[in-house]
PDB file of C-alpha atoms in Angstrom:
ATOM      1  CA  MET A   6    -220.841  63.118  17.098  1.00 49.00           C
ATOM      2  CA  SER A   7    -223.247  62.601  19.801  1.00 47.00           C
ATOM      3  CA  LYS A   8    -220.478  63.471  22.632  1.00 52.00           C
ATOM      4  CA  ALA A   9    -220.264  66.930  21.055  1.00 50.00           C
ATOM      5  CA  LEU A  10    -224.644  67.934  20.976  1.00 49.00           C
ATOM      6  CA  PRO A  11    -225.771  68.672  24.361  1.00 52.00           C
ATOM      7  CA  SER A  12    -228.371  66.409  25.808  1.00 56.00           C
ATOM      8  CA  ARG A  13    -231.318  67.540  24.676  1.00 61.00           C
ATOM      9  CA  PHE A  14    -230.095  66.986  20.826  1.00 67.00           C
ATOM     10  CA  LYS A  15    -227.763  63.285  21.659  1.00 75.00           C
ATOM     11  CA  ARG A  16    -230.839  61.123  19.850  1.00 82.00           C
ATOM     12  CA  ILE A  17    -230.829  62.907  16.554  1.00 88.00           C
ATOM     13  CA  PRO A  18    -228.189  61.338  15.346  1.00 91.00           C
ATOM     14  CA  ARG A  19    -230.044  58.358  15.112  1.00 93.00           C
ATOM     15  CA  PHE A  20    -232.237  59.373  12.424  1.00 94.00           C
ATOM     16  CA  TYR A  21    -229.469  60.626   9.665  1.00 94.00           C
ATOM     17  CA  ILE A  22    -227.726  56.941  10.757  1.00 95.00           C
ATOM     18  CA  VAL A  23    -230.172  55.101   9.931  1.00 96.00           C
ATOM     19  CA  SER A  24    -230.958  57.006   6.840  1.00 95.00           C
ATOM     20  CA  ALA A  25    -227.255  56.338   5.924  1.00 96.00           C
ATOM     21  CA  LEU A  26    -228.707  51.936   6.128  1.00 96.00           C
ATOM     22  CA  PHE A  27    -231.193  52.643   3.977  1.00 96.00           C
ATOM     23  CA  LEU A  28    -229.379  54.743   1.412  1.00 95.00           C
ATOM     24  CA  VAL A  29    -227.316  51.616   1.359  1.00 96.00           C
ATOM     25  CA  LEU A  30    -230.725  48.898   1.611  1.00 94.00           C
ATOM     26  CA  GLY A  31    -231.650  50.822  -1.842  1.00 93.00           C
ATOM     27  CA  GLY A  32    -228.047  50.894  -3.287  1.00 92.00           C
ATOM     28  CA  THR A  33    -227.941  47.394  -3.072  1.00 93.00           C
ATOM     29  CA  LEU A  34    -231.861  47.095  -4.057  1.00 92.00           C
ATOM     30  CA  GLY A  35    -231.030  49.165  -7.307  1.00 89.00           C
ATOM     31  CA  GLY A  36    -227.737  46.041  -8.151  1.00 90.00           C
ATOM     32  CA  PHE A  37    -230.732  43.271  -8.437  1.00 88.00           C
ATOM     33  CA  LEU A  38    -232.328  45.288 -10.486  1.00 87.00           C
ATOM     34  CA  SER A  39    -229.621  46.370 -13.039  1.00 84.00           C
ATOM     35  CA  GLN A  40    -229.638  42.356 -13.324  1.00 83.00           C
ATOM     36  CA  GLY A  41    -232.374  42.802 -15.808  1.00 77.00           C
ATOM     37  CA  LEU A  42    -234.900  40.412 -14.478  1.00 78.00           C
ATOM     38  CA  LYS A  43    -238.013  40.447 -15.554  1.00 81.00           C
ATOM     39  CA  GLY A  44    -242.041  40.380 -14.860  1.00 82.00           C
ATOM     40  CA  GLU A  45    -243.939  41.503 -11.215  1.00 87.00           C
ATOM     41  CA  THR A  46    -240.967  41.058  -9.840  1.00 89.00           C
ATOM     42  CA  GLN A  47    -238.874  43.764 -11.463  1.00 91.00           C
ATOM     43  CA  TYR A  48    -241.279  45.669  -9.820  1.00 92.00           C
ATOM     44  CA  GLN A  49    -241.381  45.129  -6.693  1.00 93.00           C
ATOM     45  CA  LEU A  50    -237.978  45.321  -6.302  1.00 94.00           C
ATOM     46  CA  LEU A  51    -238.752  48.308  -7.977  1.00 93.00           C
ATOM     47  CA  PHE A  52    -241.385  49.407  -5.447  1.00 94.00           C
ATOM     48  CA  ALA A  53    -238.938  47.923  -2.866  1.00 95.00           C
ATOM     49  CA  HIS A  54    -235.769  50.417  -3.834  1.00 94.00           C
ATOM     50  CA  TYR A  55    -238.102  53.267  -3.714  1.00 93.00           C
ATOM     51  CA  SER A  56    -239.535  52.812   0.058  1.00 95.00           C
ATOM     52  CA  ALA A  57    -235.797  53.245   1.121  1.00 96.00           C
ATOM     53  CA  ASN A  58    -234.298  56.090  -1.091  1.00 94.00           C
ATOM     54  CA  ILE A  59    -237.877  58.102  -1.020  1.00 94.00           C
ATOM     55  CA  PHE A  60    -238.808  57.048   2.037  1.00 96.00           C
ATOM     56  CA  GLY A  61    -235.883  56.052   4.569  1.00 94.00           C
ATOM     57  CA  TRP A  62    -233.207  57.693   3.291  1.00 95.00           C
ATOM     58  CA  ILE A  63    -234.771  61.372   2.466  1.00 94.00           C
ATOM     59  CA  GLY A  64    -237.454  60.451   4.615  1.00 94.00           C
ATOM     60  CA  ILE A  65    -235.950  59.978   8.067  1.00 95.00           C
ATOM     61  CA  THR A  66    -233.649  62.996   6.726  1.00 95.00           C
ATOM     62  CA  VAL A  67    -236.021  65.630   6.018  1.00 95.00           C
ATOM     63  CA  ALA A  68    -237.425  64.658   9.794  1.00 94.00           C
ATOM     64  CA  GLY A  69    -234.814  64.257  11.812  1.00 92.00           C
ATOM     65  CA  THR A  70    -234.039  68.007  10.120  1.00 92.00           C
ATOM     66  CA  LEU A  71    -237.427  69.513  11.148  1.00 92.00           C
ATOM     67  CA  ILE A  72    -237.440  68.505  14.391  1.00 89.00           C
ATOM     68  CA  THR A  73    -234.735  71.674  15.608  1.00 86.00           C
ATOM     69  CA  LEU A  74    -235.304  73.110  12.415  1.00 87.00           C
ATOM     70  CA  ILE A  75    -238.789  74.537  12.773  1.00 86.00           C
ATOM     71  CA  PRO A  76    -237.644  76.464  16.483  1.00 85.00           C
ATOM     72  CA  THR A  77    -234.334  77.451  14.827  1.00 83.00           C
ATOM     73  CA  MET A  78    -236.696  79.441  11.808  1.00 84.00           C
ATOM     74  CA  LEU A  79    -238.705  80.693  14.650  1.00 80.00           C
ATOM     75  CA  ARG A  80    -236.374  81.550  16.524  1.00 78.00           C
ATOM     76  CA  THR A  81    -237.733  80.224  19.758  1.00 77.00           C
ATOM     77  CA  GLN A  82    -236.124  77.411  21.975  1.00 78.00           C
ATOM     78  CA  LEU A  83    -236.350  73.871  21.104  1.00 77.00           C
ATOM     79  CA  PRO A  84    -240.171  72.933  23.214  1.00 78.00           C
ATOM     80  CA  VAL A  85    -240.755  69.569  25.767  1.00 84.00           C
ATOM     81  CA  LEU A  86    -243.689  68.928  23.158  1.00 85.00           C
ATOM     82  CA  ALA A  87    -241.826  68.882  19.537  1.00 83.00           C
ATOM     83  CA  GLU A  88    -239.050  67.120  21.068  1.00 86.00           C
ATOM     84  CA  ARG A  89    -240.484  64.485  22.152  1.00 90.00           C
ATOM     85  CA  ARG A  90    -242.877  63.497  19.495  1.00 91.00           C
ATOM     86  CA  GLY A  91    -240.643  64.008  17.286  1.00 90.00           C
ATOM     87  CA  TYR A  92    -237.840  61.236  18.818  1.00 92.00           C
ATOM     88  CA  LYS A  93    -241.080  59.019  19.652  1.00 94.00           C
ATOM     89  CA  SER A  94    -241.861  58.964  15.615  1.00 94.00           C
ATOM     90  CA  PHE A  95    -238.414  57.718  14.319  1.00 94.00           C
ATOM     91  CA  PRO A  96    -239.237  54.150  15.191  1.00 96.00           C
ATOM     92  CA  TRP A  97    -242.214  54.343  13.423  1.00 97.00           C
ATOM     93  CA  LEU A  98    -241.002  55.948  10.883  1.00 97.00           C
ATOM     94  CA  VAL A  99    -238.716  53.011  10.280  1.00 97.00           C
ATOM     95  CA  LEU A 100    -240.797  49.877  10.774  1.00 97.00           C
ATOM     96  CA  SER A 101    -243.362  51.853   8.249  1.00 97.00           C
ATOM     97  CA  THR A 102    -240.977  52.174   5.997  1.00 97.00           C
ATOM     98  CA  LEU A 103    -239.312  48.768   6.533  1.00 97.00           C
ATOM     99  CA  LEU A 104    -243.124  47.390   5.588  1.00 97.00           C
ATOM    100  CA  MET A 105    -243.441  48.869   2.744  1.00 97.00           C
ATOM    101  CA  MET A 106    -239.900  47.476   1.472  1.00 96.00           C
ATOM    102  CA  SER A 107    -241.382  44.626   3.065  1.00 96.00           C
ATOM    103  CA  GLY A 108    -244.756  44.479   1.034  1.00 96.00           C
ATOM    104  CA  ALA A 109    -243.664  44.869  -1.892  1.00 94.00           C
ATOM    105  CA  LEU A 110    -240.732  41.884  -2.195  1.00 94.00           C
ATOM    106  CA  SER A 111    -243.708  39.451  -0.227  1.00 94.00           C
ATOM    107  CA  ASP A 112    -246.000  40.713  -2.853  1.00 93.00           C
ATOM    108  CA  ARG A 113    -248.463  41.767  -0.389  1.00 95.00           C
ATOM    109  CA  ARG A 114    -249.823  45.202  -1.504  1.00 95.00           C
ATOM    110  CA  MET A 115    -251.994  46.036   1.350  1.00 96.00           C
ATOM    111  CA  LEU A 116    -248.967  45.642   3.975  1.00 97.00           C
ATOM    112  CA  SER A 117    -247.199  48.112   1.531  1.00 96.00           C
ATOM    113  CA  ALA A 118    -250.638  50.690   2.022  1.00 96.00           C
ATOM    114  CA  GLY A 119    -250.746  50.215   5.188  1.00 97.00           C
ATOM    115  CA  ALA A 120    -247.219  50.661   6.102  1.00 97.00           C
ATOM    116  CA  VAL A 121    -247.697  53.842   4.036  1.00 97.00           C
ATOM    117  CA  LEU A 122    -250.579  55.577   5.887  1.00 97.00           C
ATOM    118  CA  MET A 123    -248.467  54.583   8.588  1.00 98.00           C
ATOM    119  CA  PHE A 124    -245.772  56.980   7.633  1.00 98.00           C
ATOM    120  CA  MET A 125    -247.806  59.655   7.294  1.00 97.00           C
ATOM    121  CA  GLY A 126    -249.547  59.206  10.707  1.00 97.00           C
ATOM    122  CA  ALA A 127    -245.789  59.102  12.508  1.00 97.00           C
ATOM    123  CA  TRP A 128    -244.982  62.450   9.860  1.00 97.00           C
ATOM    124  CA  LEU A 129    -247.737  63.957  11.671  1.00 96.00           C
ATOM    125  CA  TYR A 130    -247.339  63.066  15.025  1.00 95.00           C
ATOM    126  CA  LEU A 131    -243.456  64.777  14.851  1.00 94.00           C
ATOM    127  CA  LEU A 132    -245.847  68.186  13.542  1.00 92.00           C
ATOM    128  CA  SER A 133    -248.416  67.977  15.033  1.00 90.00           C
ATOM    129  CA  PRO A 134    -247.116  70.388  18.363  1.00 87.00           C
ATOM    130  CA  HIS A 135    -246.513  73.211  15.073  1.00 85.00           C
ATOM    131  CA  PHE A 136    -249.912  72.959  13.957  1.00 82.00           C
ATOM    132  CA  SER A 137    -250.865  76.130  16.086  1.00 79.00           C
ATOM    133  CA  LEU A 138    -248.303  77.806  14.471  1.00 75.00           C
ATOM    134  CA  LEU A 139    -250.407  77.895  10.860  1.00 74.00           C
ATOM    135  CA  LEU A 140    -252.988  79.624  12.723  1.00 75.00           C
ATOM    136  CA  LYS A 141    -250.736  82.803  13.492  1.00 76.00           C
ATOM    137  CA  ARG A 142    -249.606  85.390  10.519  1.00 75.00           C
ATOM    138  CA  ASN A 143    -246.922  87.044   9.914  1.00 82.00           C
ATOM    139  CA  ASN A 144    -245.454  83.396   9.371  1.00 85.00           C
ATOM    140  CA  PRO A 145    -241.728  83.638   7.340  1.00 88.00           C
ATOM    141  CA  PHE A 146    -241.002  82.415   4.571  1.00 91.00           C
ATOM    142  CA  SER A 147    -239.216  79.673   5.866  1.00 90.00           C
ATOM    143  CA  ILE A 148    -241.769  78.371   8.335  1.00 91.00           C
ATOM    144  CA  LEU A 149    -244.444  78.471   5.561  1.00 92.00           C
ATOM    145  CA  SER A 150    -242.501  76.412   2.931  1.00 94.00           C
ATOM    146  CA  THR A 151    -241.295  74.592   4.864  1.00 93.00           C
ATOM    147  CA  PHE A 152    -244.804  73.770   5.483  1.00 93.00           C
ATOM    148  CA  SER A 153    -246.096  74.014   1.528  1.00 94.00           C
ATOM    149  CA  SER A 154    -243.420  70.955   1.504  1.00 96.00           C
ATOM    150  CA  ASN A 155    -244.578  68.894   4.186  1.00 95.00           C
ATOM    151  CA  ALA A 156    -248.100  69.525   2.827  1.00 95.00           C
ATOM    152  CA  TRP A 157    -246.357  67.168  -0.605  1.00 96.00           C
ATOM    153  CA  LEU A 158    -245.604  64.764   0.984  1.00 96.00           C
ATOM    154  CA  LEU A 159    -248.770  64.339   2.021  1.00 96.00           C
ATOM    155  CA  ILE A 160    -249.944  63.953  -0.390  1.00 95.00           C
ATOM    156  CA  SER A 161    -247.947  62.008  -2.006  1.00 95.00           C
ATOM    157  CA  ALA A 162    -247.797  59.131   0.497  1.00 96.00           C
ATOM    158  CA  LEU A 163    -251.400  59.842   0.140  1.00 96.00           C
ATOM    159  CA  SER A 164    -251.864  59.204  -3.170  1.00 94.00           C
ATOM    160  CA  LEU A 165    -249.359  56.185  -3.515  1.00 95.00           C
ATOM    161  CA  ALA A 166    -251.467  54.234  -0.696  1.00 96.00           C
ATOM    162  CA  ILE A 167    -254.638  55.140  -2.754  1.00 96.00           C
ATOM    163  CA  ASP A 168    -252.830  53.006  -6.099  1.00 94.00           C
ATOM    164  CA  LEU A 169    -251.229  49.958  -3.277  1.00 95.00           C
ATOM    165  CA  ILE A 170    -254.918  49.725  -3.410  1.00 95.00           C
ATOM    166  CA  THR A 171    -256.813  50.034  -5.217  1.00 93.00           C
ATOM    167  CA  GLU A 172    -254.944  49.057  -8.504  1.00 89.00           C
ATOM    168  CA  SER A 173    -253.690  44.985  -9.120  1.00 84.00           C
ATOM    169  CA  THR A 174    -250.339  45.091 -10.331  1.00 92.00           C
ATOM    170  CA  TRP A 175    -246.784  46.425  -9.148  1.00 92.00           C
ATOM    171  CA  LYS A 176    -246.489  47.204 -13.410  1.00 92.00           C
ATOM    172  CA  VAL A 177    -248.707  49.896 -12.933  1.00 92.00           C
ATOM    173  CA  VAL A 178    -248.836  50.853  -8.500  1.00 92.00           C
ATOM    174  CA  ASN A 179    -244.867  51.778  -9.982  1.00 89.00           C
ATOM    175  CA  HIS A 180    -245.302  53.850 -13.292  1.00 88.00           C
ATOM    176  CA  ARG A 181    -248.069  55.561 -11.480  1.00 86.00           C
ATOM    177  CA  ALA A 182    -245.635  56.609  -8.539  1.00 85.00           C
ATOM    178  CA  GLU A 183    -243.738  57.358 -11.594  1.00 82.00           C
ATOM    179  CA  SER A 184    -246.314  60.054 -11.761  1.00 81.00           C
ATOM    180  CA  LEU A 185    -245.086  61.127  -8.040  1.00 89.00           C
ATOM    181  CA  ILE A 186    -242.101  63.013  -8.954  1.00 88.00           C
ATOM    182  CA  PHE A 187    -242.855  66.438  -9.814  1.00 89.00           C
ATOM    183  CA  MET A 188    -244.896  67.133  -5.595  1.00 93.00           C
ATOM    184  CA  LEU A 189    -242.068  65.260  -4.291  1.00 93.00           C
ATOM    185  CA  GLY A 190    -239.032  67.110  -7.041  1.00 93.00           C
ATOM    186  CA  ILE A 191    -241.163  70.690  -6.506  1.00 93.00           C
ATOM    187  CA  GLY A 192    -243.473  70.111  -3.724  1.00 94.00           C
ATOM    188  CA  PHE A 193    -241.012  68.785  -1.034  1.00 94.00           C
ATOM    189  CA  ALA A 194    -237.587  68.383  -1.891  1.00 93.00           C
ATOM    190  CA  LEU A 195    -237.894  71.872  -3.838  1.00 94.00           C
ATOM    191  CA  GLN A 196    -240.244  74.493  -1.213  1.00 94.00           C
ATOM    192  CA  ILE A 197    -238.302  72.258   1.935  1.00 94.00           C
ATOM    193  CA  GLY A 198    -234.823  73.998   0.164  1.00 93.00           C
ATOM    194  CA  LEU A 199    -235.748  77.286  -0.656  1.00 93.00           C
ATOM    195  CA  GLY A 200    -237.810  77.445   3.266  1.00 91.00           C
ATOM    196  CA  ALA A 201    -234.290  76.514   4.470  1.00 91.00           C
ATOM    197  CA  LEU A 202    -232.079  79.078   3.224  1.00 89.00           C
ATOM    198  CA  SER A 203    -234.149  81.807   3.186  1.00 88.00           C
ATOM    199  CA  TYR A 204    -233.790  81.366   6.527  1.00 86.00           C
ATOM    200  CA  LEU A 205    -229.943  80.410   6.568  1.00 85.00           C
ATOM    201  CA  ILE A 206    -228.948  82.854   4.353  1.00 84.00           C
ATOM    202  CA  PRO A 207    -229.191  85.660   5.892  1.00 82.00           C
ATOM    203  CA  VAL A 208    -227.849  83.949   8.648  1.00 79.00           C
ATOM    204  CA  VAL A 209    -224.816  83.377   7.315  1.00 80.00           C
ATOM    205  CA  LEU A 210    -224.053  86.325   6.261  1.00 78.00           C
ATOM    206  CA  GLY A 211    -224.283  88.120   9.504  1.00 71.00           C
ATOM    207  CA  GLY A 212    -223.002  91.867   9.793  1.00 66.00           C
ATOM    208  CA  GLY A 213    -224.507  92.551  13.300  1.00 70.00           C
ATOM    209  CA  PRO A 214    -228.496  92.704  13.817  1.00 71.00           C
ATOM    210  CA  GLU A 215    -229.107  95.630  10.914  1.00 75.00           C
ATOM    211  CA  ASN A 216    -227.614  93.633   8.558  1.00 76.00           C
ATOM    212  CA  ALA A 217    -229.496  90.562   9.784  1.00 73.00           C
ATOM    213  CA  ARG A 218    -232.723  93.170   9.826  1.00 79.00           C
ATOM    214  CA  MET A 219    -232.458  94.041   6.390  1.00 84.00           C
ATOM    215  CA  ASN A 220    -231.389  90.596   4.795  1.00 82.00           C
ATOM    216  CA  VAL A 221    -235.199  89.012   6.912  1.00 81.00           C
ATOM    217  CA  ALA A 222    -237.129  92.186   4.806  1.00 84.00           C
ATOM    218  CA  VAL A 223    -235.313  91.184   1.598  1.00 85.00           C
ATOM    219  CA  SER A 224    -236.332  87.149   1.620  1.00 84.00           C
ATOM    220  CA  GLU A 225    -239.249  87.858   3.105  1.00 84.00           C
ATOM    221  CA  ARG A 226    -240.012  90.636  -0.155  1.00 87.00           C
ATOM    222  CA  PHE A 227    -243.331  89.349  -2.471  1.00 89.00           C
ATOM    223  CA  LYS A 228    -243.549  85.677  -0.023  1.00 90.00           C
ATOM    224  CA  SER A 229    -247.196  85.282  -1.032  1.00 91.00           C
ATOM    225  CA  LEU A 230    -246.903  85.900  -3.809  1.00 93.00           C
ATOM    226  CA  ARG A 231    -244.172  83.571  -4.586  1.00 94.00           C
ATOM    227  CA  LEU A 232    -245.379  80.293  -2.349  1.00 95.00           C
ATOM    228  CA  ILE A 233    -248.495  80.967  -4.308  1.00 96.00           C
ATOM    229  CA  PHE A 234    -247.456  81.025  -8.403  1.00 96.00           C
ATOM    230  CA  LEU A 235    -244.900  78.510  -7.039  1.00 96.00           C
ATOM    231  CA  ASN A 236    -247.688  76.025  -6.143  1.00 96.00           C
ATOM    232  CA  VAL A 237    -250.306  76.357  -8.116  1.00 96.00           C
ATOM    233  CA  GLY A 238    -248.251  75.796 -10.673  1.00 95.00           C
ATOM    234  CA  LEU A 239    -247.690  72.710  -9.707  1.00 95.00           C
ATOM    235  CA  PHE A 240    -251.157  72.311  -8.982  1.00 94.00           C
ATOM    236  CA  LEU A 241    -251.423  72.701 -12.783  1.00 93.00           C
ATOM    237  CA  LEU A 242    -248.860  70.720 -14.444  1.00 91.00           C
ATOM    238  CA  ILE A 243    -250.276  66.901 -11.989  1.00 90.00           C
ATOM    239  CA  THR A 244    -253.550  68.077 -13.258  1.00 88.00           C
ATOM    240  CA  ASN A 245    -252.139  68.062 -16.700  1.00 80.00           C
ATOM    241  CA  LEU A 246    -255.327  69.099 -18.247  1.00 84.00           C
ATOM    242  CA  SER A 247    -253.977  70.571 -21.528  1.00 88.00           C
ATOM    243  CA  ARG A 248    -250.356  71.421 -22.959  1.00 90.00           C
ATOM    244  CA  SER A 249    -251.230  74.385 -22.739  1.00 92.00           C
ATOM    245  CA  ILE A 250    -252.040  74.620 -18.898  1.00 92.00           C
ATOM    246  CA  PHE A 251    -249.180  72.190 -17.762  1.00 92.00           C
ATOM    247  CA  LEU A 252    -246.048  74.466 -19.647  1.00 94.00           C
ATOM    248  CA  PHE A 253    -248.731  77.560 -18.157  1.00 95.00           C
ATOM    249  CA  GLY A 254    -247.821  75.911 -15.146  1.00 93.00           C
ATOM    250  CA  GLY A 255    -244.390  74.901 -15.811  1.00 93.00           C
ATOM    251  CA  ALA A 256    -243.938  78.730 -15.897  1.00 96.00           C
ATOM    252  CA  LEU A 257    -245.444  79.822 -13.065  1.00 96.00           C
ATOM    253  CA  ILE A 258    -243.138  77.733 -11.465  1.00 95.00           C
ATOM    254  CA  ALA A 259    -239.901  78.829 -12.948  1.00 96.00           C
ATOM    255  CA  LEU A 260    -241.368  82.084 -12.187  1.00 95.00           C
ATOM    256  CA  SER A 261    -241.270  81.855  -8.441  1.00 94.00           C
ATOM    257  CA  LEU A 262    -238.017  80.125  -8.080  1.00 94.00           C
ATOM    258  CA  MET A 263    -236.707  83.360 -10.404  1.00 94.00           C
ATOM    259  CA  VAL A 264    -237.638  85.560  -8.357  1.00 93.00           C
ATOM    260  CA  ASN A 265    -236.688  82.912  -4.412  1.00 91.00           C
ATOM    261  CA  LEU A 266    -232.855  82.704  -6.506  1.00 91.00           C
ATOM    262  CA  LEU A 267    -232.756  86.883  -7.082  1.00 92.00           C
ATOM    263  CA  LEU A 268    -233.987  87.680  -4.122  1.00 89.00           C
ATOM    264  CA  LEU A 269    -230.870  85.084  -1.915  1.00 86.00           C
ATOM    265  CA  GLY A 270    -228.902  86.851  -4.603  1.00 85.00           C
ATOM    266  CA  SER A 271    -229.334  89.821  -3.247  1.00 84.00           C
ATOM    267  CA  LEU A 272    -228.521  89.057   0.470  1.00 81.00           C
ATOM    268  CA  ARG A 273    -225.664  91.509   1.209  1.00 78.00           C
ATOM    269  CA  PRO A 274    -223.024  90.108   3.512  1.00 76.00           C
ATOM    270  CA  ALA A 275    -220.956  91.503   6.144  1.00 65.00           C
ATOM    271  CA  LYS A 276    -218.403  94.586   5.769  1.00 66.00           C
ATOM    272  CA  ARG A 277    -214.993  93.548   6.110  1.00 58.00           C
ATOM    273  CA  SER A 278    -213.296  96.448   9.040  1.00 53.00           C
TER     274      SER A 278
END
């Protein structure tokens, strides 16, 4: 794979190879969990399983993709600083994930908490060359959605670190971690997927500059409302102040997702001659 890539990108496959190894680790731990373990040992293994799959498999895969995805969305070359920091973040992302797992397996919550904070630091370091984008006006939906997704990942990680520090048992930590599913599933995974699709689909459809401009214009419609509805809805879901507020938050998310899908579905493919 690396031989087919330009020299600047030859280290990108490392992210995907290591993330695949974490998937294997997570699956192995899942196999041990199926043996019917009891007590805190079960919850220690469960936390290590979550760490391998969420931070190791999904997290490192996304990190490697973001190095090239963000400049691609902006239709610019990969900045040297972004490339350098992206590659430098890699060993810290790997090490922090391994320490999360080690802390769980050795019953050291403070070690896992420190590892989560280390992961956050490495992630922020990877993104830091692009922070200036947030000050620009008229950023495309793809960039705004991508940064929103990263914000929810960091919020989730911070919440997890606080739980590891303040809670007294792995059972409670895991119970609290399960409440992060909305942040990670909707805030992180869904938004980064929508951001990538809003850029990639117009590119794949092709049809020349005129058709591409038209498709991009369609994919940018109501971008602020789409982001506000989804993120406000998610906030209402996780606060869960009452059943009616929870349902209202879910309705906002569903409306935002429906509009996103309708806009993506309305993009016009290239005309065949």
